[in-house]
Coordinates of C-alpha atoms and ligand atoms in Angstrom, one line a residue:
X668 CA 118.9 164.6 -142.6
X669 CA 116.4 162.5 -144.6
X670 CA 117.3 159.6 -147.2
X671 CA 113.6 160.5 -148.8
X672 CA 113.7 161.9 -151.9
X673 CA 112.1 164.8 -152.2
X674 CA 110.0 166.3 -154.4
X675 CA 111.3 169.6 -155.7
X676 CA 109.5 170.1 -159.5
X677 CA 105.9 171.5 -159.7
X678 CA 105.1 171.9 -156.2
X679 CA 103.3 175.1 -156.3
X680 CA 99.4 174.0 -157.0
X681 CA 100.8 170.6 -157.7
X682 CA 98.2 167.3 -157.9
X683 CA 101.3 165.5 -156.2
X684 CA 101.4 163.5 -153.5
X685 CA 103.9 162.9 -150.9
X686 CA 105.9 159.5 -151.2
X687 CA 108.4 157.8 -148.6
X688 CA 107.2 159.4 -145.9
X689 CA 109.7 158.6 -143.0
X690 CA 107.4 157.0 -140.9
X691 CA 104.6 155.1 -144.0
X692 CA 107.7 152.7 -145.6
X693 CA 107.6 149.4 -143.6
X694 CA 108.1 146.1 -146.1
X695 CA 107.3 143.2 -144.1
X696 CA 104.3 141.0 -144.8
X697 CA 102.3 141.7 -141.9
X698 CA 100.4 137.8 -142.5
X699 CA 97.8 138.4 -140.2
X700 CA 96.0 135.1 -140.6
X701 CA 99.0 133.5 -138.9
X702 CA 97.9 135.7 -135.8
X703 CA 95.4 133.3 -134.8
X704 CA 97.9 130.4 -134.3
X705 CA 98.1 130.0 -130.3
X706 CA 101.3 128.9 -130.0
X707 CA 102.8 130.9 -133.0
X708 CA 104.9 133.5 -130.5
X709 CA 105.6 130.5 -127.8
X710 CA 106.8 128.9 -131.4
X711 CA 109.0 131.7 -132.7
X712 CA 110.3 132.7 -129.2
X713 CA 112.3 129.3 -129.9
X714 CA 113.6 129.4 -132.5
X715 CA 116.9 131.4 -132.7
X716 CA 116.3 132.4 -136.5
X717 CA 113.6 134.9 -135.4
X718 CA 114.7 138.4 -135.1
X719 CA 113.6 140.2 -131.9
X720 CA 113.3 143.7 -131.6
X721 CA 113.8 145.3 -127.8
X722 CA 111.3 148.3 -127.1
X723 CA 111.9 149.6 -123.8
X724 CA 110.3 153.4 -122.3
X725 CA 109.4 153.8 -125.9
X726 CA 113.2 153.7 -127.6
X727 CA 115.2 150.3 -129.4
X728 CA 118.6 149.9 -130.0
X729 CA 120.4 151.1 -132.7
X730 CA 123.9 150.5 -134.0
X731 CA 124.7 154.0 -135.7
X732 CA 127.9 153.7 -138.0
X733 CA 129.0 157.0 -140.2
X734 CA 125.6 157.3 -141.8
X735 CA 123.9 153.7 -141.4
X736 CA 121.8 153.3 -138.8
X737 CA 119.8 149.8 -138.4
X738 CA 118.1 148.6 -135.6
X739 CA 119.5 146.2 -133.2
X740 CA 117.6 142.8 -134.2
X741 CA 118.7 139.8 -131.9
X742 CA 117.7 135.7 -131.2
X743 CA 115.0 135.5 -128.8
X744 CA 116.2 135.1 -125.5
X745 CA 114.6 133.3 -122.4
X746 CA 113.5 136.2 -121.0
X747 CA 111.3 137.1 -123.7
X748 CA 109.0 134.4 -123.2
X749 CA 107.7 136.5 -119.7
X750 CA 106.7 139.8 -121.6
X751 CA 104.7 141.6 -124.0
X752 CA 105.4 140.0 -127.2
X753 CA 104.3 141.2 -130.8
X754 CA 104.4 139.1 -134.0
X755 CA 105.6 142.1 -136.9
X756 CA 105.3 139.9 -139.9
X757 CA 107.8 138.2 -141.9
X758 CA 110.2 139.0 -144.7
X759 CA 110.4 138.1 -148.2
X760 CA 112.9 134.9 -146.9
X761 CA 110.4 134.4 -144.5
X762 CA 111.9 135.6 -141.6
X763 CA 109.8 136.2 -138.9
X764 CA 110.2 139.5 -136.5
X765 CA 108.8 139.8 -133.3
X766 CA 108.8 143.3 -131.0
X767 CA 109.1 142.1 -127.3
X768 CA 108.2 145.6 -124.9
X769 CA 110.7 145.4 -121.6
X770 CA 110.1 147.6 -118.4
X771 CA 112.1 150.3 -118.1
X772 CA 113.7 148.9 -115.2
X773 CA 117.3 149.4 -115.6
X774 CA 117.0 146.5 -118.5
X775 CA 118.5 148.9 -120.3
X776 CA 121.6 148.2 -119.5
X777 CA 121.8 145.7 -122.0
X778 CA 124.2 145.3 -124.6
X779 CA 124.8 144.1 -127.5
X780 CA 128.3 142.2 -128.3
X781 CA 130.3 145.2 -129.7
X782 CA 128.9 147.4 -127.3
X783 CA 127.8 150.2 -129.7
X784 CA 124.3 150.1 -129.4
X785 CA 122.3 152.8 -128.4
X786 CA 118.6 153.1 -126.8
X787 CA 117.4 155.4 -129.6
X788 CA 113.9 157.2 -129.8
X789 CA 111.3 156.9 -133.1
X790 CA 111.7 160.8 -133.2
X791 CA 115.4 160.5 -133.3
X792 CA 115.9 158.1 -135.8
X793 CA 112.8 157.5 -138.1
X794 CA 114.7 159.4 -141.3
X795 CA 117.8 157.4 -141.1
X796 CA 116.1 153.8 -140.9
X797 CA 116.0 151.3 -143.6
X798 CA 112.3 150.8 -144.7
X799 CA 111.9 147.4 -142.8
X800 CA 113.7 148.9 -140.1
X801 CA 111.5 152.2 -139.9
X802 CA 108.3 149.8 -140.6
X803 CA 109.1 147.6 -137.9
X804 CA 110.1 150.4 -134.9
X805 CA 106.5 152.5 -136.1
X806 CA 104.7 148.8 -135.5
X807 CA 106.5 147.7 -132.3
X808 CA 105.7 151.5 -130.4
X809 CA 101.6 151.8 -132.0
X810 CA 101.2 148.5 -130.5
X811 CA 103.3 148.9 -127.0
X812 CA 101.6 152.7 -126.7
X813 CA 98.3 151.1 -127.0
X814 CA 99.1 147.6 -124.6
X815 CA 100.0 150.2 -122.1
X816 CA 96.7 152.3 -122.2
X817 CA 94.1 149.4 -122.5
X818 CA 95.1 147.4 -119.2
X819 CA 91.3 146.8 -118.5
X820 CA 87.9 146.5 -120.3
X821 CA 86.1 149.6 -121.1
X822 CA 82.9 147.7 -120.8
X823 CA 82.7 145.7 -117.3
X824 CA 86.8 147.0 -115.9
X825 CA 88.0 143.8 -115.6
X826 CA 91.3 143.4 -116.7
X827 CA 92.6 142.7 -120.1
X828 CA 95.3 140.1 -121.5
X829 CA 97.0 140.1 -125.0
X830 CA 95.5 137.3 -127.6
X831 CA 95.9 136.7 -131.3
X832 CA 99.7 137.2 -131.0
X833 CA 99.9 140.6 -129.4
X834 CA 97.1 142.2 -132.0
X835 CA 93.8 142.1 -129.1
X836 CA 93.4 142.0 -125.7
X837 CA 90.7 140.0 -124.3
X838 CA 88.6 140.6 -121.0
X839 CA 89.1 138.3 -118.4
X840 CA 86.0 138.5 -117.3
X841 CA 83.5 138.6 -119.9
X842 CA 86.0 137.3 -122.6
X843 CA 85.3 140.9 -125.1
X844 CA 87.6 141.5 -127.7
X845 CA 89.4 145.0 -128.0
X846 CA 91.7 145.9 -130.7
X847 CA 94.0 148.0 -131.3
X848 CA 93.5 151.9 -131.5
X849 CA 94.4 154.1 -134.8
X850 CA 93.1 158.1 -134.0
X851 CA 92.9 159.5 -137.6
X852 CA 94.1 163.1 -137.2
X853 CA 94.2 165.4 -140.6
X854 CA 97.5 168.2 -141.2
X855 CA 96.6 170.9 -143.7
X856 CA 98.9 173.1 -145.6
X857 CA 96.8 176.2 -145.7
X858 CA 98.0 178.7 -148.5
X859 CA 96.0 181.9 -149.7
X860 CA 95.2 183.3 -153.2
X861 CA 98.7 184.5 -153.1
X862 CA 100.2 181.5 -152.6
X863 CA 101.5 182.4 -149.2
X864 CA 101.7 179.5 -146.2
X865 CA 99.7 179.8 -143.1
X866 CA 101.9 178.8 -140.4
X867 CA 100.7 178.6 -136.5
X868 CA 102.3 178.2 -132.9
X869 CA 100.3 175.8 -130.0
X870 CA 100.3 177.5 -126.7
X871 CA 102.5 174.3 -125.8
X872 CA 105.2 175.0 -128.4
X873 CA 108.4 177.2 -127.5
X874 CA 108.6 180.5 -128.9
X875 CA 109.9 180.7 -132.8
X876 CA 108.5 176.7 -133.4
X877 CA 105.7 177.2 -136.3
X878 CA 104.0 174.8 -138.5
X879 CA 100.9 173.8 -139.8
X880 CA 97.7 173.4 -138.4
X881 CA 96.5 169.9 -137.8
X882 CA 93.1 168.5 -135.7
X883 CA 91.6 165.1 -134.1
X884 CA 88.8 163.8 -137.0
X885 CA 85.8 163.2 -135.2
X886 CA 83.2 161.5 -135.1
X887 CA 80.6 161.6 -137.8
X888 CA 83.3 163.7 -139.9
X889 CA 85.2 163.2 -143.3
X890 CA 88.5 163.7 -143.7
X891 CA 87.8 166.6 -145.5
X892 CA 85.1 168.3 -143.5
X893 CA 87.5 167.6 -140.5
X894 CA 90.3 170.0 -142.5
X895 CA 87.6 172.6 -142.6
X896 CA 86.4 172.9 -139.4
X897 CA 89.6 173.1 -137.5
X898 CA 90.9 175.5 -140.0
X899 CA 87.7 177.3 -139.0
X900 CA 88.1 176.7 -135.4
X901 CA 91.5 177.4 -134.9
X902 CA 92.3 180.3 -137.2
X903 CA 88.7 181.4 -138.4
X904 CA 89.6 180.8 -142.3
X905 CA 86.9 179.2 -144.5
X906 CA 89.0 176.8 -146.7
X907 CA 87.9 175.7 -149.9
X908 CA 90.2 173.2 -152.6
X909 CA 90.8 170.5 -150.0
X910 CA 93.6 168.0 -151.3
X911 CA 95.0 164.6 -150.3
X912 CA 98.5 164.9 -149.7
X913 CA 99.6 162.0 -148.1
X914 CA 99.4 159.8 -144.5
X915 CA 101.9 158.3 -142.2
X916 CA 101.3 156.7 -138.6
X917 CA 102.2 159.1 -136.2
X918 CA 102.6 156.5 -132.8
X919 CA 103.2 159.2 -130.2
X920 CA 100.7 157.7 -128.6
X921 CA 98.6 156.4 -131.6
X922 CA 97.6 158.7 -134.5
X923 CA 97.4 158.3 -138.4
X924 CA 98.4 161.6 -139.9
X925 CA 96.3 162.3 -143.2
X926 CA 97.9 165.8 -145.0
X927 CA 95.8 167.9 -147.3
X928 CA 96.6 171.1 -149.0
X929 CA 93.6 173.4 -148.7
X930 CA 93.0 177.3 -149.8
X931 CA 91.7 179.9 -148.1
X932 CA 89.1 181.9 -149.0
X933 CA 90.6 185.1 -146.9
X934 CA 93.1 186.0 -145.4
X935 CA 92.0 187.3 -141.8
X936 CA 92.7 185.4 -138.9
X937 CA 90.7 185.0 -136.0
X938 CA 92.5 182.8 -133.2
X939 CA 90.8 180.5 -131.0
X940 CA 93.8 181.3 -128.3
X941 CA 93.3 178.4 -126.7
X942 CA 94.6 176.6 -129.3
X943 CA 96.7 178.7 -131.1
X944 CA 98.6 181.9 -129.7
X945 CA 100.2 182.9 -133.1
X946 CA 99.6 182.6 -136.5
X947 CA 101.5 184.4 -139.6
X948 CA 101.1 184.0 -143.6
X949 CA 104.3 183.5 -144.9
X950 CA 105.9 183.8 -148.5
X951 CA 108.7 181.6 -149.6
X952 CA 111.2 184.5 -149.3
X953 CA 109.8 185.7 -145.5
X954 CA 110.1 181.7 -144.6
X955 CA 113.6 181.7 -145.9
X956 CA 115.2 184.8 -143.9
X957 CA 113.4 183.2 -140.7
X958 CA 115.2 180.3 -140.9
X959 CA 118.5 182.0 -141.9
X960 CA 118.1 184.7 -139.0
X961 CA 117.6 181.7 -136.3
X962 CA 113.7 183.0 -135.9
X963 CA 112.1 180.1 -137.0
X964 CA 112.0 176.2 -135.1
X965 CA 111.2 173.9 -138.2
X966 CA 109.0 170.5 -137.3
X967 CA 111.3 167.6 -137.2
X968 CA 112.5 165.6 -140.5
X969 CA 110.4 162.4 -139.3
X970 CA 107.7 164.7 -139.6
X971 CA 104.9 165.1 -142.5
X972 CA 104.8 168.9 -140.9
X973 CA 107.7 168.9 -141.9
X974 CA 107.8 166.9 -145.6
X975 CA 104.5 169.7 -146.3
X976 CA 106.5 172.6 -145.6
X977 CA 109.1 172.0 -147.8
X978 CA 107.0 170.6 -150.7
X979 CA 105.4 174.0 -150.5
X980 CA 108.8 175.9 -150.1
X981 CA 110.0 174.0 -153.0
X982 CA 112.9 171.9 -151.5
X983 CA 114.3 170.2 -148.4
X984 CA 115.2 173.2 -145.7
X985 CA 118.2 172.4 -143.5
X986 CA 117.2 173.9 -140.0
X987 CA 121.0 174.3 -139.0
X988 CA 122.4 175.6 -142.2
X989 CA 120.1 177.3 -143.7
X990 CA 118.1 176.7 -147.1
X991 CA 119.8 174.3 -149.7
X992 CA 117.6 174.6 -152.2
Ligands
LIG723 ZN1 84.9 143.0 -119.7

């Protein structure tokens, strides 16, 4: 279930772009410049008006109440002051938020007053944040992924420590600054001169879970040129008409998302099976009988898979009752 809007008139060869992407909707005012403060997160870890929020294996509390859900933001507590700590930004009252990463070392066990808090994934719950909320869980995870993966320097393999209030780590050693990682990846809705979508299974993916093909940017390589050559690579389909579409972070570990539409030129397939084990062209009316037959494992919601499927279909599809539009 998704609180986005969705965009249901003029999709088919339509100039517009996706907006309120699950995942691309934080509010706060990131105020960088206050990064360089040394004793900004020692400062805020004080004071009880900052809002902390708890990342721990990847998942934060939320309290889930009929069909709120808000993450669990709580008063610094002692404790705090020993871990990885994150300044977030600051609200338009000026409150400041801070993501503090635990162990997942039982500290789970924590609760919060009421006791209806639950440890939550950004998978599970990315639709049904508030903007801030959404905003401040996609911040908090990018960072901890990338904390956790650059423990030493990739230049002399000394070890690294956080600086600038959780935004660099610094070499110990030779005192190098290393920021932190965004892997641009591009997501294409491929559709043929008939308007039909090209939909595609990874070798990793259970059987009946389809979507759209997407690819790593590399080096060297626009955006655009990078929608062409794994279209190429994967499926063998020149693709002409490449489109913006629309970007969201994708943390899981650390990738942007950038969606284009793009159209084929033909419509023969050639799979790199490596990388792809199936691929079908689908019309609106074949991808609506999949889903109401059971066939057919839709991306999830928090997904811009997803949000591209259904701007091409036409409307939001609801994977467990069928098509409501
Ligand atoms: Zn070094």
């Amino acid at each position: 279930m998704s609180s986005a809007p969705h965009t249901l008139e003029g999709v088919s060869g339509s100039s517009e772009t996706l907006h309120d992407l699950s995942l691309a909707r934080g509010t706060l005012n990131r105020d960088g410049l206050r990064r360089r403060d040394p004793d900004l997160l020692p400062f805020l870890l004080k004071d009880p008006l900052t809002r902390v929020v708890e990342l721990v294996g990847g998942r934060a509390q939320v309290v889930e109440s009929g069909h709120d859900c808000a993450l669990l933001l709580r008063s610094p507590r002692e404790r705090d002051s020993h871990r990885l700590a994150v300044f977030l930004g600051q609200d338009s009252q000026g409150t400041a938020y801070v993501g503090v990463v635990g162990a997942a070392d039982g500290e789970q066990d924590d609760q919060d007053a009421a006791g209806k808090a639950a440890w939550r994934t950004l998978r599970e719950v990315g639709v049904l944040l508030s903007d801030r909320d959404a905003g401040l869980f996609v911040t908090v995870l990018g960072l901890a992924n990338w904390h956790a993966s650059h423990t030493h320097c990739p230049m002399c393999g000394a070890t690294t420590e956080p600086d600038q209030a959780g935004w660099i780590r610094r070499c110990t050693r030779d005192g190098s600054e290393h920021y932190p990682r965004t892997d641009p990846a591009v997501i294409m809705a491929v559709t043929d001169p008939a308007d039909r979508l090209l939909l595609a299974r990874s070798p990793h993916w259970p059987l009946g879970r389809l979507s759209v093909l997407a690819g790593f940017v590399e080096p060297g390589e626009s955006l655009e040129a990078a929608v062409a050559r794994e279209v190429f690579e994967e499926v063998g389909l020149v693709v002409g008409q490449v489109r913006y579409l629309g970007n969201q972070p994708w943390p899981f570990p650390s990738s942007l998302m950038v969606g284009f539409t793009a159209r084929a030129v033909d419509v023969a397939l050639h799979l790199d099976e490596e990388e792809i084990v199936q691929a079908v062209w689908v019309s609106r009316e074949d991808l609506r009988e999949m889903v109401l037959a059971g066939t057919f494992v839709l991306s999830p919601s928090v997904s811009i898979a997803r949000r591209m499927i259904e701007r091409w279909y036409g409307g939001p599809i609801d994977q467990n009752a069928g098509i409501t539009a």
